[in-house]
XYZ file of C-alpha atoms in Angstrom:
628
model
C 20.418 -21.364 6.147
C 21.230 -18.053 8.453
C 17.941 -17.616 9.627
C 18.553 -13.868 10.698
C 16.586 -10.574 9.380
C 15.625 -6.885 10.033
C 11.914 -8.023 10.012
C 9.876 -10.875 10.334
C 6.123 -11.264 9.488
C 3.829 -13.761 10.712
C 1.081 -14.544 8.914
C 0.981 -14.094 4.952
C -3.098 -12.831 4.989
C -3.983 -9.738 3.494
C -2.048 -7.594 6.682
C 1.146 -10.362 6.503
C 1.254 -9.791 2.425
C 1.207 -5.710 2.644
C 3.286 -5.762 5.984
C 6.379 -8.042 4.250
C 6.219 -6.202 0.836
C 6.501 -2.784 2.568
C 9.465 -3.430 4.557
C 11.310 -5.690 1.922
C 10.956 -2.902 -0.562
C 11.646 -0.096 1.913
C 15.288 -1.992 2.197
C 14.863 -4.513 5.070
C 15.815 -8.155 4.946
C 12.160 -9.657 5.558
C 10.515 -13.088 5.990
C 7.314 -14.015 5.337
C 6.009 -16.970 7.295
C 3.003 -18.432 6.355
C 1.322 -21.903 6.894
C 0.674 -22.534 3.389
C 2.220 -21.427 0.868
C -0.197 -22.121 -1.593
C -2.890 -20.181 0.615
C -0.940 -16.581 0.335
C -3.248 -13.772 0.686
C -6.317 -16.114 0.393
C -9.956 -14.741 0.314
C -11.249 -16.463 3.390
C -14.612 -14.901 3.554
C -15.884 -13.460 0.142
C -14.372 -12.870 -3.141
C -14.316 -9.128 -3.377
C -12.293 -6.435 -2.293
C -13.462 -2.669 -1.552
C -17.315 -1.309 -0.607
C -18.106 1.578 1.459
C -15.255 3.402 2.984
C -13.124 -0.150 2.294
C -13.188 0.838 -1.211
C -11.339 4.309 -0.177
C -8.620 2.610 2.253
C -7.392 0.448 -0.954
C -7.296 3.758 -2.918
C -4.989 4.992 -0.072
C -3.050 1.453 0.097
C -1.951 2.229 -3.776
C -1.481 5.802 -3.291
C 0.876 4.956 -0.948
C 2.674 2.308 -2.627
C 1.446 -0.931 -1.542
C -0.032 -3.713 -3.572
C -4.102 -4.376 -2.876
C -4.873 -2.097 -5.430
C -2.805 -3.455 -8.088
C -3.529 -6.985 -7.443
C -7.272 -6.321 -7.303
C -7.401 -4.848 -10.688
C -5.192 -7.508 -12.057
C -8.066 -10.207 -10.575
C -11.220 -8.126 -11.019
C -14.051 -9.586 -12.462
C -16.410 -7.013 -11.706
C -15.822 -3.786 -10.985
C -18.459 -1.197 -9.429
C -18.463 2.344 -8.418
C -20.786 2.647 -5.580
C -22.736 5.401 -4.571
C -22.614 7.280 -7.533
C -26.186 9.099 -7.035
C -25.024 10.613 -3.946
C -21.633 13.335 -3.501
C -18.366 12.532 -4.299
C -17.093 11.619 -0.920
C -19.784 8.817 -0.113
C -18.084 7.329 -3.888
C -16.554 3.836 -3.233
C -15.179 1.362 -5.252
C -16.053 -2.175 -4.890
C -14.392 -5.078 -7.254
C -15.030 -8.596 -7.183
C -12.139 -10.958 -8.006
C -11.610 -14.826 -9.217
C -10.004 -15.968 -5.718
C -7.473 -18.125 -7.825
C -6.382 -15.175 -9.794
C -5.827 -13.048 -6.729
C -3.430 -15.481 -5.020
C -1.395 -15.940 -8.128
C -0.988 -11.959 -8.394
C 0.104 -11.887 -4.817
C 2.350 -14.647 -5.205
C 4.252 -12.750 -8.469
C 4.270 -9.527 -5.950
C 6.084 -11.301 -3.565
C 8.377 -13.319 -5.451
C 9.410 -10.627 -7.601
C 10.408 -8.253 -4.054
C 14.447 -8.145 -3.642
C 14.907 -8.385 -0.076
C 11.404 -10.471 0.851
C 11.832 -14.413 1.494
C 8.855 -16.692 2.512
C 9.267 -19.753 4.968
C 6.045 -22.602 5.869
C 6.195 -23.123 8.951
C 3.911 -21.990 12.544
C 5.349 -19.830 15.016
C 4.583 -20.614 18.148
C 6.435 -18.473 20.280
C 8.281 -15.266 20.390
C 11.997 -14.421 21.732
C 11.649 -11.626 23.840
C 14.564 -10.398 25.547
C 14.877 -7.293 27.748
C 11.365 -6.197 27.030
C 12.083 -6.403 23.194
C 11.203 -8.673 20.791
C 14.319 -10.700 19.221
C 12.886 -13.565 16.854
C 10.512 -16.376 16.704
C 10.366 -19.946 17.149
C 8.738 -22.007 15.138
C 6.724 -25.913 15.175
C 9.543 -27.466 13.466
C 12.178 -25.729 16.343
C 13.945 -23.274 14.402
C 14.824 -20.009 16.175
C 14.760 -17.561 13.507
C 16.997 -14.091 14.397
C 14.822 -10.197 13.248
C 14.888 -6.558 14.676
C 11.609 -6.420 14.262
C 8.103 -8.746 14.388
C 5.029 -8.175 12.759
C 2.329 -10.627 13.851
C -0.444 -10.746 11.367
C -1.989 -13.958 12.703
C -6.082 -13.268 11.362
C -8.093 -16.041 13.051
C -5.750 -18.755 13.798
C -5.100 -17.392 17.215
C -6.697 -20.434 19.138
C -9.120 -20.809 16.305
C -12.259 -22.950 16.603
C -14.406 -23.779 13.673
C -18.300 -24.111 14.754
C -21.164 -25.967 12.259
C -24.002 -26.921 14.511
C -23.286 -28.703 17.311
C -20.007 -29.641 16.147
C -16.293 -27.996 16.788
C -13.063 -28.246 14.755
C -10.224 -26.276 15.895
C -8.930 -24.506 12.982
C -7.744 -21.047 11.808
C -10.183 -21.187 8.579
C -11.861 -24.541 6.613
C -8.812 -27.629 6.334
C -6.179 -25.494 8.341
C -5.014 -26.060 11.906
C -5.327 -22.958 14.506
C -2.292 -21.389 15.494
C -1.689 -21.969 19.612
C 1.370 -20.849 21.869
C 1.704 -17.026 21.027
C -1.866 -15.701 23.011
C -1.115 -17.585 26.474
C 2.825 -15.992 25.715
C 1.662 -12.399 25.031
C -1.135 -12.989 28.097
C 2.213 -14.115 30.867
C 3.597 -11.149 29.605
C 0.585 -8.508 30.658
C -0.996 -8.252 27.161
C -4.953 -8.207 27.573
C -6.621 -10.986 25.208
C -10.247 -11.511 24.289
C -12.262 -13.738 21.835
C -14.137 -12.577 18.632
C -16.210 -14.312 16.304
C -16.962 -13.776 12.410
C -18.364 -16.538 9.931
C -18.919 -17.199 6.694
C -21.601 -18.495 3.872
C -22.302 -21.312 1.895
C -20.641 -21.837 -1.084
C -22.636 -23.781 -3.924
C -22.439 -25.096 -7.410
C -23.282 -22.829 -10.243
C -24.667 -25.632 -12.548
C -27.183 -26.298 -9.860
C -28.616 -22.195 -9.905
C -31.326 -21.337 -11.759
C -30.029 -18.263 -13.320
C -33.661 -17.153 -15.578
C -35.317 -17.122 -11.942
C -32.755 -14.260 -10.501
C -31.880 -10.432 -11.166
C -28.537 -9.806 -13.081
C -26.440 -7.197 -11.648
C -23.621 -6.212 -14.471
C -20.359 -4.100 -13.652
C -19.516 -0.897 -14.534
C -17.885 -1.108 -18.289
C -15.645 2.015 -17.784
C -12.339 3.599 -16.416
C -12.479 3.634 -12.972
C -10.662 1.176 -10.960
C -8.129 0.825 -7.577
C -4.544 1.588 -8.696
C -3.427 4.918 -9.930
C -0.993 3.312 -11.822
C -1.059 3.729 -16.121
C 0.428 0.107 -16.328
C -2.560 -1.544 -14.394
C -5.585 -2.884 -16.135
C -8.283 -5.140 -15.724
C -7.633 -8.108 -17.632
C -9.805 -10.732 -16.838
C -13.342 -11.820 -18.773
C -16.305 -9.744 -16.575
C -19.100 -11.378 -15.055
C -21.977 -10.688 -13.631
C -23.227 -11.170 -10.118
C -27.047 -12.086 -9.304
C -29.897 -10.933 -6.823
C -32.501 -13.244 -5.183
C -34.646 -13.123 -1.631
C -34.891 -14.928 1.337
C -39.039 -15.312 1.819
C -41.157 -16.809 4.557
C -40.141 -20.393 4.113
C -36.580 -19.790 4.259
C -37.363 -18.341 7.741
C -39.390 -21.283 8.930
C -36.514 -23.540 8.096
C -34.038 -22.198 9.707
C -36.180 -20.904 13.161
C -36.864 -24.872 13.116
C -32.716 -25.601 13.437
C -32.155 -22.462 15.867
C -31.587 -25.064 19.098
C -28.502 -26.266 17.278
C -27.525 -23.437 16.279
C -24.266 -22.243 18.369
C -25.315 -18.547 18.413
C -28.372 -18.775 20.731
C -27.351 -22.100 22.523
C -24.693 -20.541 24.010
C -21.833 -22.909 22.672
C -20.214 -19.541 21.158
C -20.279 -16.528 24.008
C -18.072 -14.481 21.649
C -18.742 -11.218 19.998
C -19.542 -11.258 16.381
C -19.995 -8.196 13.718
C -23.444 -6.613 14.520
C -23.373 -4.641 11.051
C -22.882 -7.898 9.187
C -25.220 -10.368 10.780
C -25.119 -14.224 10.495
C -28.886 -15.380 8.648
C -30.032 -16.905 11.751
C -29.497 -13.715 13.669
C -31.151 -12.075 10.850
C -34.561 -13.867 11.287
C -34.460 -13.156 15.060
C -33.566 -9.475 15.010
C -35.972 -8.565 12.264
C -38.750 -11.344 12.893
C -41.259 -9.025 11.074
C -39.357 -9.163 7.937
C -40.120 -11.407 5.166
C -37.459 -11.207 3.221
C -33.894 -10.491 3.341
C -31.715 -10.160 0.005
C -28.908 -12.666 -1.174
C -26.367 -11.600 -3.409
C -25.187 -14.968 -5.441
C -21.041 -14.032 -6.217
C -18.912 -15.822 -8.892
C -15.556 -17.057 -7.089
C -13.954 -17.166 -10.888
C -13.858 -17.327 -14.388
C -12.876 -20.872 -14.289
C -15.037 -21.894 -11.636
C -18.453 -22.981 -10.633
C -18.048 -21.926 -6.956
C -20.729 -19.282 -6.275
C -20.347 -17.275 -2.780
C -23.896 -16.923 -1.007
C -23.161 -13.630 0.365
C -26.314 -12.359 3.008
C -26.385 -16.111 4.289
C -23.427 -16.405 6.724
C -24.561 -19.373 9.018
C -23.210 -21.510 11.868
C -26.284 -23.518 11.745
C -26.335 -27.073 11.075
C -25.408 -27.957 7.500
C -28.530 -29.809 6.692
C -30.851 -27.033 8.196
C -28.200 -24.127 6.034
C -29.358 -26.800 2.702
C -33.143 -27.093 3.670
C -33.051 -23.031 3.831
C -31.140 -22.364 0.983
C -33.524 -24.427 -1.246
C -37.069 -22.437 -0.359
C -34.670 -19.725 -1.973
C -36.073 -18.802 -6.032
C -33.639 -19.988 -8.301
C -31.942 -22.203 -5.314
C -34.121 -24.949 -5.392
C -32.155 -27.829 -6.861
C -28.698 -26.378 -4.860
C -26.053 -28.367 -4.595
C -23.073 -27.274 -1.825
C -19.803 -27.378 -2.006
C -19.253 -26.853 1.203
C -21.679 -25.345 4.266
C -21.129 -21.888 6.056
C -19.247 -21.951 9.591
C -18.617 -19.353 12.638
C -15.238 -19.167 13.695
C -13.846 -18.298 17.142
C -10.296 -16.572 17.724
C -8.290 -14.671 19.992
C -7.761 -11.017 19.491
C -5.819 -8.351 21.707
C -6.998 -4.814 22.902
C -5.733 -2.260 20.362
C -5.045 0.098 22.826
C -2.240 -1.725 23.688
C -0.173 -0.167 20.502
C 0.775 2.781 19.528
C -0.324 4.823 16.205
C 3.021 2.918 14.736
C 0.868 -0.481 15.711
C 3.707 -0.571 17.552
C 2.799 -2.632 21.161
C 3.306 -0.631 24.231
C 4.824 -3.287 26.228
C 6.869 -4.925 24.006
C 9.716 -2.653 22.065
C 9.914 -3.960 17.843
C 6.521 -5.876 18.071
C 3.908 -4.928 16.024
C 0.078 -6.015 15.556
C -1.603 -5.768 12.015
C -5.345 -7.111 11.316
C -7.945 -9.449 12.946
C -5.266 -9.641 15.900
C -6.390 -6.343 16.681
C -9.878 -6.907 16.453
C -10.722 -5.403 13.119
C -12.272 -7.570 10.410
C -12.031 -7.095 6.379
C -9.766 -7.602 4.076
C -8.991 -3.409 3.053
C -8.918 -2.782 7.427
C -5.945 -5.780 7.311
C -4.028 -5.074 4.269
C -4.265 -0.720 5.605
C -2.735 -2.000 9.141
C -0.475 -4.153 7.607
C 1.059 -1.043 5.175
C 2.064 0.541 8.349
C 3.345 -2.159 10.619
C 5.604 -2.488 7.734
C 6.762 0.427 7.125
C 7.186 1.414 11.142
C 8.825 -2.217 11.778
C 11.569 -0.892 8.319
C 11.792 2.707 10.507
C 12.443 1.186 13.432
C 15.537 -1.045 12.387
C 16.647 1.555 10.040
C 16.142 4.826 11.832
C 13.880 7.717 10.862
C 10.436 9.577 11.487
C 7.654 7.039 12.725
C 4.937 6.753 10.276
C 1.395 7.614 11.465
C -1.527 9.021 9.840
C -3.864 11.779 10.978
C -7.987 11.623 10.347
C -7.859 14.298 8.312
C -5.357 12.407 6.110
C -6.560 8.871 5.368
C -9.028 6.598 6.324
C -6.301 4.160 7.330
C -5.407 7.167 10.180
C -9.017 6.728 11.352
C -9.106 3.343 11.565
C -5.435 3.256 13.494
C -6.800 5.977 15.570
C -10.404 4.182 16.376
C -8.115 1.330 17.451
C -5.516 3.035 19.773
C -8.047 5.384 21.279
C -11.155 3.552 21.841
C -10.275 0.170 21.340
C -13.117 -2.263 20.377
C -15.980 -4.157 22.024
C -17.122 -5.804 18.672
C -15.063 -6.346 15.208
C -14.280 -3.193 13.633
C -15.290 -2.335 10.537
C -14.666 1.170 8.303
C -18.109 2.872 7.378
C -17.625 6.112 5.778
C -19.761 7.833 9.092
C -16.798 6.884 10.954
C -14.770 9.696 9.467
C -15.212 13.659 10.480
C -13.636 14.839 6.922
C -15.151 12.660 4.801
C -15.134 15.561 2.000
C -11.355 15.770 2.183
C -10.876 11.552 2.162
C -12.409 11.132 -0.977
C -11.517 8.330 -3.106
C -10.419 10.263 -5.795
C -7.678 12.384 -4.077
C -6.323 9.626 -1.856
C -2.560 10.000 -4.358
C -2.837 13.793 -3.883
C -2.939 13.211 -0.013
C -0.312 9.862 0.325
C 1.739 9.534 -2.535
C 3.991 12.503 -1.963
C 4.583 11.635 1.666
C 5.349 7.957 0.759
C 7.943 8.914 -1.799
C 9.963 10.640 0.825
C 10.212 7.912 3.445
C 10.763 5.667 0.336
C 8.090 3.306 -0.245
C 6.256 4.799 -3.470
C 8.453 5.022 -6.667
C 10.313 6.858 -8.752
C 7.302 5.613 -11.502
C 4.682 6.537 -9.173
C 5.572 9.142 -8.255
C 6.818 10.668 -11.688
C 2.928 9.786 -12.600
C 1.584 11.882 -9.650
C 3.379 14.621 -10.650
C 2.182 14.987 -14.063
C -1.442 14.467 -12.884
C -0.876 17.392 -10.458
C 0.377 19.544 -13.379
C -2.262 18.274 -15.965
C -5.250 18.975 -13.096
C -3.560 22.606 -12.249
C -3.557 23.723 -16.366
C -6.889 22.153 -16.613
C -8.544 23.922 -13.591
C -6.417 27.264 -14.873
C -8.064 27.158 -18.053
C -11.781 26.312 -17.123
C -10.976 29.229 -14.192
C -9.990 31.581 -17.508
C -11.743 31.137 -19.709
C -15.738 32.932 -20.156
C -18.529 31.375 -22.222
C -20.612 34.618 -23.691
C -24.363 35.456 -23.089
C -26.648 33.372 -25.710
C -23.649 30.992 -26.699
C -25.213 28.013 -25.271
C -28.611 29.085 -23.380
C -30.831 26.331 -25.654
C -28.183 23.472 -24.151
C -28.934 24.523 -20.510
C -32.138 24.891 -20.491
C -32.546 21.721 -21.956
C -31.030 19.815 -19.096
C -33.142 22.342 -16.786
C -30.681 24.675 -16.224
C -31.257 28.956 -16.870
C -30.103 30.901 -19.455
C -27.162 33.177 -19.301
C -27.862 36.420 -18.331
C -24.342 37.577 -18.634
C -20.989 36.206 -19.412
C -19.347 33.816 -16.647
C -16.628 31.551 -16.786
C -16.727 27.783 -17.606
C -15.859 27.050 -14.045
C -18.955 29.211 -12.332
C -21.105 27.024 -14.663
C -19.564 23.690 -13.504
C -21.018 24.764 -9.866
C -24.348 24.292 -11.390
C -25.703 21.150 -10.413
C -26.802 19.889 -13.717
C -23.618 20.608 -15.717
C -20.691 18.722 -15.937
C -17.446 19.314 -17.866
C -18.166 16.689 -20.212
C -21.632 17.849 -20.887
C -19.895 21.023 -21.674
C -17.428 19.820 -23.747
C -19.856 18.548 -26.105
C -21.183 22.343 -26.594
C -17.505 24.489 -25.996
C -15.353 23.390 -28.774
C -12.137 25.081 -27.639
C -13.037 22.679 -24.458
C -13.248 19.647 -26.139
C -10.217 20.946 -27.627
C -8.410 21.344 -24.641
C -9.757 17.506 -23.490
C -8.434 16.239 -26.528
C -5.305 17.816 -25.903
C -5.397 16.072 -22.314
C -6.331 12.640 -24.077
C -3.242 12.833 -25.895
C -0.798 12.697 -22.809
C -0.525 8.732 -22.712
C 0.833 8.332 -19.429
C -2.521 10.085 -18.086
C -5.627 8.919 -17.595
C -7.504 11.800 -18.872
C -10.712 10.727 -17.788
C -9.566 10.574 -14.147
C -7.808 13.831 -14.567
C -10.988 15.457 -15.511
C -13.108 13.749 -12.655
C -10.298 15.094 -10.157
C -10.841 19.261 -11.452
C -14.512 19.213 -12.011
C -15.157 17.576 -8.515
C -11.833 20.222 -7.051
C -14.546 23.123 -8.520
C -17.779 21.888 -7.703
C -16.869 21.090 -4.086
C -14.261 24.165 -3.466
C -16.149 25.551 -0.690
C -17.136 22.346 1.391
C -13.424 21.318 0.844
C -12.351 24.068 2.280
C -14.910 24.895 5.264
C -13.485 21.199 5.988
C -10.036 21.991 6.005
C -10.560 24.913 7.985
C -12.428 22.558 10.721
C -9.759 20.045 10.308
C -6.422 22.330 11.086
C -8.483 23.817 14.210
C -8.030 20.465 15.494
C -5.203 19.594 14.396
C -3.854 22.111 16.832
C -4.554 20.047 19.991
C -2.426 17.158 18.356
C 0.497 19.382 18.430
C -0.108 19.327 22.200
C 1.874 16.346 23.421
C 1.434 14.843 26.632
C 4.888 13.245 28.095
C 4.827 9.203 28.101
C 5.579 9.710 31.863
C 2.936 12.229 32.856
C 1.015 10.584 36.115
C -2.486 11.123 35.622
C -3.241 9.517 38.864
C -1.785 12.437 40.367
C -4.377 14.788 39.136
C -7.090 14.599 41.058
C -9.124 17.140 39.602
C -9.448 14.936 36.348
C -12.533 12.527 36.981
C -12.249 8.962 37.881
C -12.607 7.484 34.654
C -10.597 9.893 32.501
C -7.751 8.870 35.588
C -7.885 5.226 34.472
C -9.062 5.525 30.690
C -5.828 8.058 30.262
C -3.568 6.155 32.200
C -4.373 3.055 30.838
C -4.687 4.377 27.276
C -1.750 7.082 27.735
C -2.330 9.266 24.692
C 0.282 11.120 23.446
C -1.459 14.482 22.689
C -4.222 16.533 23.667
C -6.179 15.429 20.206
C -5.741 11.913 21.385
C -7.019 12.368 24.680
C -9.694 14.245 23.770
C -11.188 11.025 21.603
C -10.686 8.414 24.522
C -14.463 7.581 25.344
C -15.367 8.647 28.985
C -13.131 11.702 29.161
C -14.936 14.911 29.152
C -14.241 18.439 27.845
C -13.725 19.569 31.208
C -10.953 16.262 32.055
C -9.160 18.143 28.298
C -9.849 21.732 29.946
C -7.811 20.520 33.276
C -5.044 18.546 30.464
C -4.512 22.080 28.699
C -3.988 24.283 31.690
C -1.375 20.982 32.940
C 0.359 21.286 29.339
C 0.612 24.796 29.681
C -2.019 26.358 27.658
């Protein structure tokens, strides 16, 4: 074999899968390396993809050509819009998926993508020559030839597996960690750390008392991740089920806390505060009696239910005595008991917005390697080390992302500018402009701008366009058209809206906040007409087409104000800062902006300005340097 290509990925998680697909089908010769084969793209934690915020950055992963989406529908077997009581911007899909399902999607993804191969093997070192990255070296001793890495390496990096008092080195349950490539990076001046996530329970359905719990169905309608007409849901949907920790539980488990490697100090890394293990739960909130469990199908095929609420590093016989004070757990049976799980991570603001390292020319970082944790934060990262790793080799414009633009630009940006002190997760407060990410607009703001460089299709993008036209006639019309004084004054104020007092047009009644077009529609007959007419496109989804306007109308003025706020800031990221600017030198800048900025080294003014620890007046003394 001639074991030479443009890129190379390491790791074939969530990140790796994106990453390799991106660049292969951008035009690069790619490799995917991966462990195990028959472990691509596994759901290590839980079996669902999306939630808040997460739910948008899988929007923008389709939008912009890349697979999560499609592969989510594909396995989905429950999908839920969340949030729906509150505005449009706070909506976020959420889908969960039969874990066997999803890997087999992936796997037709990959194989099907001209240009992509996939290897099993470790890497466990990198060829690095001149300050730039050259290839890889793997367990078995083969020195594999790329232009460009992409390390995607999720919790392998020096991986240790923790259940009680007892330790197994391991990247995730049954596979080995992955060592060599930290201490490497470390000789070479890259700053390391450790970081620490875990996981549940999981436990036979036959042994759940089903009668005892709360149901909690899907939503039977439309919505769902990909844009794409050819995309469906096509698996049976099941429901997912809602029980309570209570007093008991907590008695349990306070009575295994000495073994348990969270307070006895056996793990002294950082774990996700906003996503607490059960144990930490129970000592946090000690005056709460109960703490709710959400009991998740892994499949249609399967009887593996995901405990999710009850991640635990506790001893596996204190994790069953807890679990069965649990109504509708009390004859559980385990498959296998929750762990914590130890890894190495490296400080983000190492890389550049490419995720491009700063020390190291062609090597990127995508995922838990950069101290994020998720599944949607991975696969977003991994997008754009792929597409930036393709750029680089090939030539053109690097691809970044600003916030104003994706929630994959504020997550990249979080990263670079402020690094991380715990895993990083995307909540929807996180974001300035949440009005303008919305997860209904995320192919208006992407999919043009991925066309260009290449990476959405002619399909896609033919599909965009015809949206954009549909939503433009649509908004034209309702923006027209008038509804005359007395026409429908009985339907509004039966839904506690006022009469007419004049003629207005359709569109000034939308802004009421008890009408909606389709509420309309069923009293305007020349606008159920004109929905009809929209139904009858059949490479549209008309329903989504109609979402897009009425929320476009309803929300014109926040949208805006927010776009005005946005471009006023966008102006200081215009203001670049050379690479070799000396901040050192300026000793009217404060001590810590000196070292934050020269450690950091933004390249603008906008970047600067979010470093934590430099003040308005450190950007004041920046502008009047840059010459404004």
């Amino acid at each position: 074999m001639n074991f030479k290509y443009d890129v190379i990925v390491v790791g074939a998680g969530h990140a790796g899968c994106e990453a390799a697909s991106a660049s292969a089908r951008m035009g690069s010769k790619t490799l995917l390396i991966t462990m195990d084969m028959n472990k691509i793209a596994q759901m290590s934690c839980n079996p669902a993809v999306g939630g808040i915020a997460k739910g948008q950055i899988v929007r923008e992963i389709d939008a912009l050509g890349g697979q999560m989406g499609i592969v989510t529908d594909r396995s989905a077997i429950q999908f839920r819009l969340l949030n729906q009581s509150k505005g449009p911007a706070m909506w976020s899909p959420r889908s969960q998926s039969d874990r066997k399902r999803f890997i087999e999607e992936w796997v037709k993804v990959l194989s099907s993508t001209d240009n992509l191969s996939i290897w099993q093997d470790i890497v466990v070192s990198l060829i690095i020559k001149n300050n730039k990255v050259c290839g890889v070296k793997t367990m078995l001793g083969i020195e594999m030839e790329a232009q460009a890495v992409v390390l995607t390496n999720g919790t392998f990096l020096n991986g240790l597996m923790h259940c009680g008092k007892t330790q197994i080195p391991g990247g995730r349950t049954s596979e080995p960690a992955s060592y060599g490539i930290t201490e490497q990076l470390v000789e070479l001046g890259f700053r390391s750390d450790r970081m620490k996530t875990g996981t549940p329970a999981r436990i036979d359905a036959r042994s759940i008392r089903f009668e005892e719990l709360v149901r909690q169905d899907g939503d039977n309608d439309w919505h769902q991740f990909s844009y794409l007409n050819t995309v469906h849901r096509e698996l049976k949907q099941m429901p997912c089920w809602i029980t309570y920790t209570n007093p008991r539980t907590h008695e349990a488990l306070r009575a295994g806390l000495a073994d348990s490697p969270l307070f006895n100090g056996q793990i002294k890394s950082i774990g996700p505060r906003y996503c607490p293990s059960i144990e930490t739960k129970i000592v946090t909130f000690a005056d709460k009696e109960a703490h709710q469990i959400f009991l998740e199908p892994e499949g249609v095929d399967s009887n593996e239910y995901y405990v999710n609420g009850f991640s635990s590093s506790l001893p596996w016989q204190v994790q069953l005595a807890g679990l069965k004070t649990i109504k509708g757990l009390e004859d559980v049976v385990l498959y296998r008991p929750g762990y914590a799980i130890e890894y190495d991570f490296f400080d983000p603001t190492q890389l550049h917005h490419t995720l491009e390292t700063k020390q190291i020319k062609n090597l990127f970082f995508a995922g838990q390697i950069n101290g994020t944790t998720g599944y949607e934060e991975a696969a977003g990262q991994g997008l754009v080390a792929g597409v930036n790793a393709h750029i680089n080799v090939h030539g053109g414009h690097p691809f970044t992302m600003g916030r104003d633009e994706s929630y994959i630009g504020v997550l990249i940006d979080d990263l670079v500018n402020k690094g991380v002190d715990e895993p990083y997760r995307m909540f929807t407060s996180r974001a300035e402009y949440r009005i303008l990410l919305r997860q209904d607009n995320a192919d208006e703001r992407l999919t043009e701008r991925s066309h260009e460089m290449g990476l959405a299709d002619s399909h896609r993008y033919s599909l965009f366009q015809k949206k954009q036209s549909a939503c433009a006639d649509f908004i034209g019309y309702i923006q027209s058209t008038t509804v005359r004084k007395g026409t429908i004054d009985g339907w509004l104020e039966s839904i506690g809206s006022t009469a007419l007092h004049e003629g207005c047009k359709i569109s000034d009644l939308i802004l009421r906040p008890q009408v909606s077009i389709k509420g309309l529609a069923e009293v305007l007959p020349e606008l159920k007409t004109k929905i009809k007419d929209l139904s009858e496109e059949t490479e549209l989804n008309y329903e989504e087409v109609v979402e897009s306007c009425e929320i476009q109308i309803k929300y014109a003025g926040y949208i805006k104000r927010e776009r005005q706020e946005a471009d006023k800031l966008q102006r200081l990221e215009q203001i670049r800062i050379p690479e070799s600017f000396n901040y050192e030198e300026v000793q009217s800048l404060s001590t810590e902006a000196r070292q934050k900025l020269s450690r950091i080294r933004p390249g603008s003014i906008g970047e600067a300005q979010r470093i934590p620890g430099v003040s308005p007046n450190d950007i004041s003394v920046l502008l009047v340097l840059m010459g404004r």
